[in-house]
Amino acid sequence: MEDFIVAAVKTVIAFALLFTVVLLLVWIERRIVAFMQNRLGPTRAGPLGILQTLADGMKLLFKESMTPDRVEVWLYLAAPIMALVPAVLIFLVVPIGAPITIGGTEYTLQVTDLNVGVLYVLAMSSMAVYAIALAGWSSGSKYPLLGSVRSAAQMISYEAAMGLALVPVIMFNGTTSLAGIVEAQGATYFGFLPAWNIVLLPSFVVFVIAMFAETNRAPFDLVEAEQEIVGGFHTEYSGFRFALFFLAEYINLFNMSALTVVFFLGGWQGPVFGPTVLQWILPVIYFFAKTFAIVFLFIWVRGTLPRMRYDQLMGFGWKRLIPVSLAWIILAMIAVGIRRFGLPWA
Amino acid sequence: MDLAAYLPVALMFILGVVFAAAAMLISWRIAPNNPSPEKLAPYECGIVPLQEPVERFPVKFYLVAMLFVIFDVEIIFLFAWAVRMDEFGWAGIASVGLFMLLLIETLGYVWKRGALDWNVASRARYRRVVAPEPEIEEAA
């Protein structure tokens, strides 16, 4: 029973945390992109405009949600839910801080530590494809259909590259549990260099590029190429149904940044000192600082790079990223083999 | 197998579905609803739609889906081996290496056949049939 209460409390906290982070994230993105374009961005709602996202959400709640007459109603209504649910589920396995001990009981700052964490993450990010494919198909309109078919092909292509990029990480750390991967990055080289998985540089680069494509962000945001397919898969959605897709997109953005930090940048690892309370708080601060650095990278790229053409996108995924990650797996495999088992003929 | 670890997954699933459904329901109750035939027509930049929306789309998309299945299954196999890499030593590395070489060969074959060419003008068949390269006449 106590386990159940702990699980329920952690789940609710994680849910609330995700939504708070997303409210901040949308505001941060709009402000930073505005500064990059010599504008101010939202400044009116709340101090520095920080409540702008909340205001937009409330506005969308009061807006009419039309159901066009050509749609397949049940799938059309299910698609926004199917977009949001996998997005919130991924965050469950992300460890946001070091385990803390209160009154003899150890609590992990992670909702649940699945031993198949990496597979769970990949499975959940595949589920997002269903929402987009069904939203486009059930809308009964040509632009959503084109957008969703494109997007589905793009997401599954880059997901293959993403999975391949994670194989060397697992070889290196010997576990698929996310807490285990962070734990394994706690060591140091020469006593001061942190032993983060970023030493697997090709994996890191492939993962980050695939991450941009998975979250449908610039320069791979062909899903919403306005000149060609209007709004893409959510053209026929309005009101709060659209807001749910929007929320899912930003939750995914945060999740993917957090996962990059967990897999390659040492998660919550960092120098810890001082009294016990500070030792609990510092890892959480490190985790969020690293995650928001990756989020900034996302925004920076959006403000800098133009959108790719579709044939360039698919060509890049299949003809560059996948061969590179395959070659890198073979190289990493041989290097790890020599390090752990010596030369094969010795 | 520790099923208790999956309890938060079930809870979060319920929480997510309830939140999304409730938000849509509340929005449906409190938002205005004034449908009109023009408003409910499929979006078409202001004109009446001329074509049926559900048309056939290029077979290449199915091809990508099939290729994805091949590579995703490969990734699952690699994960299973990578976790327990230490137990198999060089024999494991050799087997997985062979397995990967077969897949790289598959990728090479698909690539050569033009399944990965999304730019129509660069496809082998297009170049052969539609726009053959001009033959260079030899000097007499």
mmCIF file of C-alpha atoms in Angstrom, chain A residues 62-342:
data_model
loop_
_atom_site.group_PDB
_atom_site.id
_atom_site.type_symbol
_atom_site.label_atom_id
_atom_site.label_comp_id
_atom_site.label_asym_id
_atom_site.label_seq_id
_atom_site.Cartn_x
_atom_site.Cartn_y
_atom_site.Cartn_z
ATOM 1 C CA PHE A 62 -12.770 29.030 -24.737
ATOM 2 C CA LYS A 63 -12.448 28.783 -28.519
ATOM 3 C CA GLU A 64 -14.775 26.805 -30.723
ATOM 4 C CA SER A 65 -13.592 23.279 -31.561
ATOM 5 C CA MET A 66 -15.031 22.567 -34.967
ATOM 6 C CA THR A 67 -15.511 19.030 -36.185
ATOM 7 C CA PRO A 68 -15.421 19.226 -40.009
ATOM 8 C CA ASP A 69 -18.050 17.085 -41.720
ATOM 9 C CA ARG A 70 -15.604 14.759 -43.504
ATOM 10 C CA VAL A 71 -13.810 13.430 -40.424
ATOM 11 C CA GLU A 72 -13.916 9.943 -38.876
ATOM 12 C CA VAL A 73 -15.159 11.289 -35.555
ATOM 13 C CA TRP A 74 -13.841 8.770 -33.040
ATOM 14 C CA LEU A 75 -10.341 8.515 -34.453
ATOM 15 C CA TYR A 76 -10.306 12.271 -34.955
ATOM 16 C CA LEU A 77 -11.087 12.800 -31.262
ATOM 17 C CA ALA A 78 -8.741 10.032 -30.092
ATOM 18 C CA ALA A 79 -5.692 11.373 -31.961
ATOM 19 C CA PRO A 80 -4.940 14.347 -29.622
ATOM 20 C CA ILE A 81 -5.164 12.023 -26.607
ATOM 21 C CA MET A 82 -2.869 9.550 -28.330
ATOM 22 C CA ALA A 83 -0.385 12.354 -28.937
ATOM 23 C CA LEU A 84 -0.333 13.524 -25.330
ATOM 24 C CA VAL A 85 -0.224 10.167 -23.526
ATOM 25 C CA PRO A 86 3.081 8.762 -24.906
ATOM 26 C CA ALA A 87 4.674 12.172 -24.350
ATOM 27 C CA VAL A 88 3.874 12.182 -20.628
ATOM 28 C CA LEU A 89 4.741 8.476 -20.314
ATOM 29 C CA ILE A 90 8.339 8.899 -21.514
ATOM 30 C CA PHE A 91 9.189 11.229 -18.657
ATOM 31 C CA LEU A 92 8.486 8.514 -16.055
ATOM 32 C CA VAL A 93 11.857 6.838 -16.550
ATOM 33 C CA VAL A 94 13.996 9.993 -16.543
ATOM 34 C CA PRO A 95 16.050 10.343 -13.331
ATOM 35 C CA ILE A 96 16.134 14.029 -12.400
ATOM 36 C CA GLY A 97 18.373 13.799 -9.327
ATOM 37 C CA ALA A 98 20.435 11.588 -7.033
ATOM 38 C CA PRO A 99 18.498 9.240 -4.707
ATOM 39 C CA ILE A 100 17.684 10.924 -1.380
ATOM 40 C CA THR A 101 17.338 9.253 2.024
ATOM 41 C CA ILE A 102 14.682 10.484 4.462
ATOM 42 C CA GLY A 103 14.225 8.653 7.771
ATOM 43 C CA GLY A 104 16.033 5.510 6.643
ATOM 44 C CA THR A 105 14.009 5.100 3.429
ATOM 45 C CA GLU A 106 15.661 5.796 0.099
ATOM 46 C CA TYR A 107 13.600 7.642 -2.494
ATOM 47 C CA THR A 108 14.768 7.842 -6.084
ATOM 48 C CA LEU A 109 14.115 11.102 -7.922
ATOM 49 C CA GLN A 110 12.744 9.109 -10.816
ATOM 50 C CA VAL A 111 9.168 7.927 -11.029
ATOM 51 C CA THR A 112 10.036 4.368 -11.964
ATOM 52 C CA ASP A 113 13.312 2.644 -12.798
ATOM 53 C CA LEU A 114 12.397 0.160 -15.508
ATOM 54 C CA ASN A 115 15.155 -2.335 -16.276
ATOM 55 C CA VAL A 116 14.257 -2.015 -19.981
ATOM 56 C CA GLY A 117 14.306 1.795 -19.818
ATOM 57 C CA VAL A 118 15.906 2.420 -23.218
ATOM 58 C CA LEU A 119 13.490 0.072 -24.992
ATOM 59 C CA TYR A 120 10.598 1.722 -23.162
ATOM 60 C CA VAL A 121 11.723 5.152 -24.345
ATOM 61 C CA LEU A 122 12.038 4.002 -27.961
ATOM 62 C CA ALA A 123 8.671 2.223 -27.793
ATOM 63 C CA MET A 124 6.903 5.295 -26.445
ATOM 64 C CA SER A 125 8.444 7.607 -28.997
ATOM 65 C CA SER A 126 7.215 5.204 -31.717
ATOM 66 C CA MET A 127 3.704 5.501 -30.325
ATOM 67 C CA ALA A 128 3.734 9.205 -31.207
ATOM 68 C CA VAL A 129 3.665 8.178 -34.886
ATOM 69 C CA TYR A 130 0.193 6.664 -34.439
ATOM 70 C CA ALA A 131 -1.259 9.953 -33.228
ATOM 71 C CA ILE A 132 0.090 11.833 -36.235
ATOM 72 C CA ALA A 133 -0.848 9.151 -38.775
ATOM 73 C CA LEU A 134 -4.390 8.812 -37.406
ATOM 74 C CA ALA A 135 -4.895 12.564 -37.043
ATOM 75 C CA GLY A 136 -3.971 13.077 -40.680
ATOM 76 C CA TRP A 137 -5.956 10.148 -42.018
ATOM 77 C CA SER A 138 -9.109 10.742 -39.996
ATOM 78 C CA SER A 139 -9.312 14.434 -40.923
ATOM 79 C CA GLY A 140 -10.675 13.593 -44.363
ATOM 80 C CA SER A 141 -8.798 16.424 -46.003
ATOM 81 C CA LYS A 142 -5.820 16.296 -48.319
ATOM 82 C CA TYR A 143 -3.252 18.475 -46.532
ATOM 83 C CA PRO A 144 -3.467 16.645 -43.205
ATOM 84 C CA LEU A 145 -3.172 13.334 -45.053
ATOM 85 C CA LEU A 146 -0.060 14.446 -46.951
ATOM 86 C CA GLY A 147 1.440 15.913 -43.791
ATOM 87 C CA SER A 148 0.846 12.818 -41.728
ATOM 88 C CA VAL A 149 2.202 10.379 -44.313
ATOM 89 C CA ARG A 150 5.306 12.491 -44.687
ATOM 90 C CA SER A 151 5.712 12.839 -40.981
ATOM 91 C CA ALA A 152 5.253 9.131 -40.302
ATOM 92 C CA ALA A 153 7.928 8.239 -42.872
ATOM 93 C CA GLN A 154 10.274 10.864 -41.425
ATOM 94 C CA MET A 155 9.815 9.779 -37.828
ATOM 95 C CA ILE A 156 10.308 6.075 -38.423
ATOM 96 C CA SER A 157 13.366 6.717 -40.605
ATOM 97 C CA TYR A 158 15.112 8.772 -37.965
ATOM 98 C CA GLU A 159 14.007 6.462 -35.218
ATOM 99 C CA ALA A 160 16.104 3.708 -36.777
ATOM 100 C CA ALA A 161 19.116 6.034 -36.665
ATOM 101 C CA MET A 162 18.313 7.002 -33.079
ATOM 102 C CA GLY A 163 18.126 3.387 -31.924
ATOM 103 C CA LEU A 164 21.411 2.572 -33.648
ATOM 104 C CA ALA A 165 23.062 5.563 -31.966
ATOM 105 C CA LEU A 166 22.127 4.162 -28.555
ATOM 106 C CA VAL A 167 23.718 0.739 -29.090
ATOM 107 C CA PRO A 168 27.288 1.915 -28.245
ATOM 108 C CA VAL A 169 25.939 3.630 -25.106
ATOM 109 C CA ILE A 170 24.487 0.355 -23.891
ATOM 110 C CA MET A 171 27.665 -1.543 -24.791
ATOM 111 C CA PHE A 172 29.645 1.021 -22.818
ATOM 112 C CA ASN A 173 27.455 1.078 -19.715
ATOM 113 C CA GLY A 174 26.193 -2.504 -19.795
ATOM 114 C CA THR A 175 22.617 -1.679 -18.796
ATOM 115 C CA THR A 176 19.368 -0.448 -20.339
ATOM 116 C CA SER A 177 18.104 1.111 -17.106
ATOM 117 C CA LEU A 178 18.294 4.911 -17.267
ATOM 118 C CA ALA A 179 19.289 5.200 -13.615
ATOM 119 C CA GLY A 180 22.032 2.637 -14.307
ATOM 120 C CA ILE A 181 23.305 4.602 -17.294
ATOM 121 C CA VAL A 182 23.564 7.786 -15.221
ATOM 122 C CA GLU A 183 25.217 5.859 -12.373
ATOM 123 C CA ALA A 184 27.805 4.435 -14.769
ATOM 124 C CA GLN A 185 28.782 7.961 -15.869
ATOM 125 C CA GLY A 186 29.734 8.984 -12.314
ATOM 126 C CA ALA A 187 33.395 7.992 -12.628
ATOM 127 C CA THR A 188 36.183 10.338 -13.708
ATOM 128 C CA TYR A 189 39.174 10.077 -16.050
ATOM 129 C CA PHE A 190 42.515 11.165 -14.534
ATOM 130 C CA GLY A 191 40.636 12.225 -11.399
ATOM 131 C CA PHE A 192 38.994 15.340 -12.824
ATOM 132 C CA LEU A 193 37.496 14.736 -16.295
ATOM 133 C CA PRO A 194 33.921 13.433 -15.900
ATOM 134 C CA ALA A 195 33.441 10.074 -17.628
ATOM 135 C CA TRP A 196 30.312 11.069 -19.530
ATOM 136 C CA ASN A 197 29.200 9.117 -22.548
ATOM 137 C CA ILE A 198 29.882 12.134 -24.736
ATOM 138 C CA VAL A 199 33.189 10.409 -25.491
ATOM 139 C CA LEU A 200 31.018 8.378 -27.866
ATOM 140 C CA LEU A 201 30.934 11.492 -30.026
ATOM 141 C CA PRO A 202 29.519 10.009 -33.283
ATOM 142 C CA SER A 203 26.652 8.495 -31.283
ATOM 143 C CA PHE A 204 25.984 11.844 -29.655
ATOM 144 C CA VAL A 205 25.912 13.683 -32.981
ATOM 145 C CA VAL A 206 23.648 11.114 -34.652
ATOM 146 C CA PHE A 207 21.350 11.072 -31.630
ATOM 147 C CA VAL A 208 20.991 14.837 -31.531
ATOM 148 C CA ILE A 209 20.265 15.074 -35.263
ATOM 149 C CA ALA A 210 17.740 12.230 -35.061
ATOM 150 C CA MET A 211 16.188 13.956 -32.053
ATOM 151 C CA PHE A 212 15.474 17.075 -34.127
ATOM 152 C CA ALA A 213 13.709 14.905 -36.700
ATOM 153 C CA GLU A 214 11.812 12.892 -34.076
ATOM 154 C CA THR A 215 10.360 15.989 -32.482
ATOM 155 C CA ASN A 216 9.559 17.492 -35.916
ATOM 156 C CA ARG A 217 11.623 20.582 -35.163
ATOM 157 C CA ALA A 218 13.454 22.905 -37.541
ATOM 158 C CA PRO A 219 15.332 22.147 -39.808
ATOM 159 C CA PHE A 220 13.238 18.951 -40.140
ATOM 160 C CA ASP A 221 9.807 20.484 -39.543
ATOM 161 C CA LEU A 222 8.400 19.412 -42.900
ATOM 162 C CA VAL A 223 5.284 18.290 -41.120
ATOM 163 C CA GLU A 224 4.273 21.912 -40.861
ATOM 164 C CA ALA A 225 5.748 23.259 -44.093
ATOM 165 C CA GLU A 226 3.125 25.982 -44.505
ATOM 166 C CA GLN A 227 3.925 26.740 -48.126
ATOM 167 C CA GLU A 228 3.236 23.157 -49.187
ATOM 168 C CA ILE A 229 0.760 21.524 -46.812
ATOM 169 C CA VAL A 230 -0.742 24.331 -44.678
ATOM 170 C CA GLY A 231 -0.604 23.122 -41.051
ATOM 171 C CA GLY A 232 0.224 19.492 -41.796
ATOM 172 C CA PHE A 233 -1.548 16.857 -39.750
ATOM 173 C CA HIS A 234 -3.319 19.329 -37.452
ATOM 174 C CA THR A 235 -4.822 21.546 -40.182
ATOM 175 C CA GLU A 236 -8.383 20.452 -39.321
ATOM 176 C CA TYR A 237 -7.938 20.739 -35.556
ATOM 177 C CA SER A 238 -8.968 23.825 -33.641
ATOM 178 C CA GLY A 239 -9.509 24.986 -30.079
ATOM 179 C CA PHE A 240 -8.208 22.813 -27.284
ATOM 180 C CA ARG A 241 -7.781 19.773 -29.532
ATOM 181 C CA PHE A 242 -5.020 21.675 -31.284
ATOM 182 C CA ALA A 243 -3.646 22.763 -27.903
ATOM 183 C CA LEU A 244 -3.196 19.105 -26.924
ATOM 184 C CA PHE A 245 -1.010 18.471 -29.987
ATOM 185 C CA PHE A 246 0.938 21.596 -29.153
ATOM 186 C CA LEU A 247 1.446 20.497 -25.539
ATOM 187 C CA ALA A 248 2.574 17.036 -26.663
ATOM 188 C CA GLU A 249 5.097 18.600 -29.031
ATOM 189 C CA TYR A 250 6.705 20.672 -26.293
ATOM 190 C CA ILE A 251 6.625 17.863 -23.737
ATOM 191 C CA ASN A 252 8.452 15.748 -26.308
ATOM 192 C CA LEU A 253 10.980 18.520 -26.814
ATOM 193 C CA PHE A 254 11.714 18.567 -23.097
ATOM 194 C CA ASN A 255 11.783 14.770 -22.868
ATOM 195 C CA MET A 256 14.233 14.443 -25.719
ATOM 196 C CA SER A 257 16.534 17.077 -24.202
ATOM 197 C CA ALA A 258 16.375 15.273 -20.863
ATOM 198 C CA LEU A 259 17.158 11.954 -22.557
ATOM 199 C CA THR A 260 20.172 13.437 -24.340
ATOM 200 C CA VAL A 261 21.442 14.579 -20.951
ATOM 201 C CA VAL A 262 20.824 11.150 -19.424
ATOM 202 C CA PHE A 263 22.452 9.197 -22.255
ATOM 203 C CA PHE A 264 25.412 11.429 -23.073
ATOM 204 C CA LEU A 265 25.925 14.278 -20.609
ATOM 205 C CA GLY A 266 25.996 12.408 -17.315
ATOM 206 C CA GLY A 267 22.414 13.056 -16.178
ATOM 207 C CA TRP A 268 22.447 14.603 -12.713
ATOM 208 C CA GLN A 269 26.168 13.892 -12.176
ATOM 209 C CA GLY A 270 28.305 16.836 -11.091
ATOM 210 C CA PRO A 271 30.428 18.018 -8.171
ATOM 211 C CA VAL A 272 28.411 17.719 -4.947
ATOM 212 C CA PHE A 273 29.405 19.316 -1.633
ATOM 213 C CA GLY A 274 28.030 20.991 1.491
ATOM 214 C CA PRO A 275 25.216 19.962 3.854
ATOM 215 C CA THR A 276 22.784 17.150 3.099
ATOM 216 C CA VAL A 277 20.050 19.373 1.718
ATOM 217 C CA LEU A 278 22.486 20.983 -0.718
ATOM 218 C CA GLN A 279 23.601 17.484 -1.749
ATOM 219 C CA TRP A 280 19.997 16.692 -2.666
ATOM 220 C CA ILE A 281 19.369 19.916 -4.537
ATOM 221 C CA LEU A 282 22.638 20.268 -6.502
ATOM 222 C CA PRO A 283 22.136 17.171 -8.744
ATOM 223 C CA VAL A 284 18.641 18.389 -9.644
ATOM 224 C CA ILE A 285 20.090 21.782 -10.550
ATOM 225 C CA TYR A 286 22.796 20.140 -12.682
ATOM 226 C CA PHE A 287 20.175 18.050 -14.449
ATOM 227 C CA PHE A 288 17.959 21.012 -15.287
ATOM 228 C CA ALA A 289 20.896 23.225 -16.276
ATOM 229 C CA LYS A 290 22.140 20.607 -18.754
ATOM 230 C CA THR A 291 18.631 19.933 -20.062
ATOM 231 C CA PHE A 292 17.937 23.601 -20.665
ATOM 232 C CA ALA A 293 21.292 23.918 -22.428
ATOM 233 C CA ILE A 294 20.061 21.287 -24.919
ATOM 234 C CA VAL A 295 16.702 23.075 -25.142
ATOM 235 C CA PHE A 296 18.614 26.236 -25.998
ATOM 236 C CA LEU A 297 20.384 24.291 -28.754
ATOM 237 C CA PHE A 298 16.964 23.355 -30.180
ATOM 238 C CA ILE A 299 15.865 26.992 -30.167
ATOM 239 C CA TRP A 300 19.172 28.221 -31.545
ATOM 240 C CA VAL A 301 18.951 25.795 -34.464
ATOM 241 C CA ARG A 302 15.372 26.861 -35.115
ATOM 242 C CA GLY A 303 16.448 30.483 -35.247
ATOM 243 C CA THR A 304 19.375 29.712 -37.555
ATOM 244 C CA LEU A 305 18.759 26.980 -40.112
ATOM 245 C CA PRO A 306 16.266 26.957 -43.006
ATOM 246 C CA ARG A 307 13.970 23.982 -43.570
ATOM 247 C CA MET A 308 15.275 21.051 -45.617
ATOM 248 C CA ARG A 309 13.622 19.661 -48.740
ATOM 249 C CA TYR A 310 11.854 16.312 -48.348
ATOM 250 C CA ASP A 311 14.175 14.298 -50.576
ATOM 251 C CA GLN A 312 17.182 15.811 -48.775
ATOM 252 C CA LEU A 313 15.638 14.847 -45.454
ATOM 253 C CA MET A 314 15.006 11.205 -46.357
ATOM 254 C CA GLY A 315 18.320 10.940 -48.207
ATOM 255 C CA PHE A 316 20.175 12.314 -45.206
ATOM 256 C CA GLY A 317 18.485 9.910 -42.826
ATOM 257 C CA TRP A 318 18.995 6.714 -44.825
ATOM 258 C CA LYS A 319 22.176 7.430 -46.776
ATOM 259 C CA ARG A 320 24.181 9.324 -44.168
ATOM 260 C CA LEU A 321 23.002 8.813 -40.590
ATOM 261 C CA ILE A 322 22.270 5.080 -40.755
ATOM 262 C CA PRO A 323 25.517 4.051 -42.521
ATOM 263 C CA VAL A 324 27.497 6.298 -40.170
ATOM 264 C CA SER A 325 25.903 4.775 -37.082
ATOM 265 C CA LEU A 326 26.360 1.230 -38.421
ATOM 266 C CA ALA A 327 30.059 1.875 -39.092
ATOM 267 C CA TRP A 328 30.415 3.477 -35.662
ATOM 268 C CA ILE A 329 28.814 0.480 -33.944
ATOM 269 C CA ILE A 330 31.338 -1.847 -35.602
ATOM 270 C CA LEU A 331 34.210 0.434 -34.610
ATOM 271 C CA ALA A 332 32.964 0.816 -31.028
ATOM 272 C CA MET A 333 32.372 -2.921 -30.777
ATOM 273 C CA ILE A 334 35.970 -3.698 -31.740
ATOM 274 C CA ALA A 335 37.381 -0.971 -29.482
ATOM 275 C CA VAL A 336 35.357 -2.091 -26.453
ATOM 276 C CA GLY A 337 36.298 -5.704 -27.237
ATOM 277 C CA ILE A 338 40.019 -4.933 -27.256
ATOM 278 C CA ARG A 339 39.706 -2.959 -24.032
ATOM 279 C CA ARG A 340 37.776 -5.631 -22.152
ATOM 280 C CA PHE A 341 38.981 -8.942 -23.587
ATOM 281 C CA GLY A 342 42.403 -8.072 -25.032
#
